Amino acid sequence: AANSIKACMVKRIEKVRRQEQQLAAQQMMGSVTEELDNIRFQAAQNQKVADEANDRKETIKNSLDAKESELQISHREYDTLHREMVALKITHRKMEEVTEASVMKVKRAERDRDTSAEAMRHLTAALQDLRDRHKKL
């Protein structure tokens, strides 16, 4: 009878130990599950933040691409205007050269005219002198 009471007590102690182990395992499992849920929640929050950051990054990239395109257009316009300015400077220099040459021609023509007028006066005077001499004869 003592052995059967002892065996019954050992079984009860084992049963209580198993229940305690199961309870501890359930508590541990509950705490692990809760921690896992927290990790999942945090991961979802982190993903949301990452998605928002990616959206902002994409918006900034699109804006940067647009600005880069505008800059390229501005560079092309600048290059075109610069070429036009250089061409205008060359044309201006040529026009100055032509103007200077024309001024020189005009001055030469004026000198020639003045020389011709002077020669004409001398010839007229010489002719008058000849007429006067001819009349005296």
Coordinates of N, CA, C and O in Angstrom, one line a residue, residues 62-114:
N62 N 12.3 62.6 -60.1 CA 11.6 63.2 -61.3 C 11.8 64.7 -61.4 O 12.0 65.2 -62.5
S63 N 11.8 65.4 -60.2 CA 12.0 66.8 -60.2 C 13.4 67.1 -60.7 O 13.6 68.0 -61.5
L64 N 14.4 66.3 -60.3 CA 15.8 66.5 -60.7 C 15.9 66.2 -62.2 O 16.6 67.0 -62.9
D65 N 15.3 65.2 -62.7 CA 15.3 64.9 -64.1 C 14.7 66.1 -64.9 O 15.3 66.5 -65.9
A66 N 13.6 66.6 -64.4 CA 13.0 67.8 -65.1 C 14.0 69.0 -65.1 O 14.1 69.7 -66.1
K67 N 14.6 69.2 -64.0 CA 15.5 70.4 -63.9 C 16.7 70.1 -64.8 O 17.2 71.1 -65.4
E68 N 17.2 68.9 -64.8 CA 18.3 68.6 -65.7 C 18.0 68.8 -67.2 O 18.8 69.3 -67.9
S69 N 16.8 68.4 -67.5 CA 16.3 68.7 -68.9 C 16.2 70.2 -69.2 O 16.7 70.6 -70.2
E70 N 15.7 70.9 -68.2 CA 15.7 72.4 -68.4 C 17.1 73.0 -68.6 O 17.3 73.8 -69.4
L71 N 18.0 72.4 -67.8 CA 19.4 72.9 -67.8 C 20.0 72.6 -69.2 O 20.7 73.5 -69.8
Q72 N 19.7 71.4 -69.7 CA 20.3 71.1 -71.0 C 19.7 72.0 -72.1 O 20.4 72.4 -73.0
I73 N 18.4 72.3 -72.0 CA 17.8 73.2 -72.9 C 18.4 74.6 -72.8 O 18.7 75.2 -73.8
S74 N 18.6 75.1 -71.6 CA 19.3 76.4 -71.4 C 20.7 76.4 -72.0 O 21.1 77.4 -72.6
H75 N 21.4 75.3 -71.8 CA 22.8 75.2 -72.4 C 22.7 75.3 -73.9 O 23.5 76.0 -74.5
R76 N 21.8 74.6 -74.5 CA 21.6 74.6 -75.9 C 21.3 76.0 -76.4 O 21.9 76.5 -77.4
E77 N 20.4 76.7 -75.7 CA 20.0 78.0 -76.0 C 21.2 79.0 -75.9 O 21.4 79.9 -76.7
Y78 N 21.9 78.8 -74.8 CA 23.1 79.6 -74.6 C 24.1 79.4 -75.7 O 24.6 80.4 -76.3
D79 N 24.3 78.2 -76.1 CA 25.3 77.9 -77.2 C 24.8 78.5 -78.5 O 25.6 79.1 -79.2
T80 N 23.5 78.5 -78.8 CA 23.0 79.1 -80.0 C 23.2 80.6 -79.9 O 23.6 81.2 -80.9
L81 N 22.8 81.2 -78.8 CA 23.0 82.7 -78.7 C 24.4 83.1 -78.8 O 24.7 84.1 -79.4
H82 N 25.3 82.3 -78.2 CA 26.7 82.6 -78.3 C 27.2 82.5 -79.7 O 28.0 83.4 -80.2
R83 N 26.8 81.5 -80.5 CA 27.2 81.4 -81.9 C 26.7 82.6 -82.6 O 27.4 83.2 -83.5
E84 N 25.4 83.0 -82.4 CA 24.8 84.1 -83.1 C 25.6 85.4 -82.7 O 25.9 86.3 -83.6
M85 N 26.0 85.6 -81.4 CA 26.7 86.7 -81.0 C 28.1 86.8 -81.7 O 28.5 87.8 -82.2
V86 N 28.8 85.7 -81.8 CA 30.1 85.6 -82.5 C 29.9 86.0 -84.0 O 30.7 86.8 -84.5
A87 N 28.9 85.4 -84.6 CA 28.6 85.7 -86.0 C 28.3 87.2 -86.2 O 28.8 87.9 -87.1
L88 N 27.6 87.8 -85.2 CA 27.3 89.2 -85.3 C 28.5 90.1 -85.1 O 28.7 91.1 -85.8
K89 N 29.4 89.7 -84.2 CA 30.7 90.4 -84.0 C 31.5 90.4 -85.3 O 32.1 91.4 -85.7
I90 N 31.6 89.2 -85.9 CA 32.3 89.1 -87.2 C 31.7 90.0 -88.3 O 32.4 90.7 -89.0
T91 N 30.4 89.9 -88.4 CA 29.7 90.8 -89.3 C 29.9 92.3 -89.0 O 30.2 93.1 -90.0
H92 N 29.9 92.6 -87.8 CA 30.2 94.0 -87.4 C 31.6 94.4 -87.8 O 31.8 95.5 -88.3
R93 N 32.6 93.6 -87.5 CA 34.0 93.9 -87.9 C 34.1 94.1 -89.4 O 34.7 95.0 -89.9
K94 N 33.4 93.2 -90.2 CA 33.4 93.3 -91.6 C 32.8 94.6 -92.1 O 33.3 95.3 -93.0
M95 N 31.7 94.9 -91.4 CA 31.0 96.2 -91.8 C 31.9 97.4 -91.5 O 31.9 98.4 -92.2
E96 N 32.6 97.3 -90.3 CA 33.5 98.4 -90.0 C 34.6 98.5 -91.0 O 35.0 99.6 -91.4
E97 N 35.1 97.4 -91.5 CA 36.2 97.4 -92.5 C 35.7 98.0 -93.8 O 36.3 98.8 -94.4
V98 N 34.4 97.5 -94.2 CA 33.8 98.1 -95.4 C 33.6 99.6 -95.3 O 33.9 100.4 -96.2
T99 N 33.1 100.0 -94.1 CA 32.8 101.4 -93.9 C 34.2 102.2 -93.9 O 34.2 103.3 -94.6
E100 N 35.2 101.6 -93.3 CA 36.5 102.3 -93.3 C 37.0 102.4 -94.8 O 37.5 103.5 -95.2
A101 N 36.9 101.4 -95.5 CA 37.3 101.4 -96.9 C 36.5 102.4 -97.7 O 37.1 103.2 -98.5
S102 N 35.2 102.5 -97.5 CA 34.4 103.4 -98.1 C 34.8 104.9 -97.8 O 34.8 105.8 -98.6
V103 N 35.1 105.1 -96.5 CA 35.5 106.4 -96.1 C 36.8 106.8 -96.8 O 36.9 108.0 -97.2
M104 N 37.7 105.8 -96.9 CA 39.0 106.1 -97.6 C 38.7 106.5 -99.0 O 39.3 107.4 -99.6
K105 N 37.8 105.7 -99.7 CA 37.5 106.0 -101.1 C 36.9 107.4 -101.2 O 37.2 108.2 -102.2
V106 N 36.0 107.8 -100.3 CA 35.4 109.1 -100.3 C 36.4 110.2 -100.2 O 36.5 111.2 -100.9
K107 N 37.4 110.0 -99.2 CA 38.4 110.9 -99.0 C 39.3 111.1 -100.2 O 39.7 112.2 -100.6
R108 N 39.6 109.9 -100.8 CA 40.4 109.9 -102.0 C 39.7 110.7 -103.1 O 40.3 111.5 -103.8
A109 N 38.4 110.4 -103.3 CA 37.6 111.1 -104.3 C 37.5 112.6 -104.0 O 37.6 113.4 -105.0
E110 N 37.4 113.0 -102.7 CA 37.4 114.4 -102.4 C 38.7 115.0 -102.8 O 38.8 116.2 -103.3
R111 N 39.8 114.3 -102.4 CA 41.2 114.8 -102.8 C 41.3 115.0 -104.3 O 41.8 116.0 -104.8
D112 N 40.8 113.9 -105.0 CA 40.9 114.0 -106.5 C 40.1 115.1 -107.0 O 40.5 115.8 -107.9
R113 N 38.9 115.3 -106.4 CA 38.0 116.4 -106.8 C 38.7 117.8 -106.6 O 38.7 118.7 -107.4
D114 N 39.2 117.9 -105.3 CA 39.9 119.1 -105.0 C 41.1 119.4 -105.9 O 41.3 120.5 -106.4

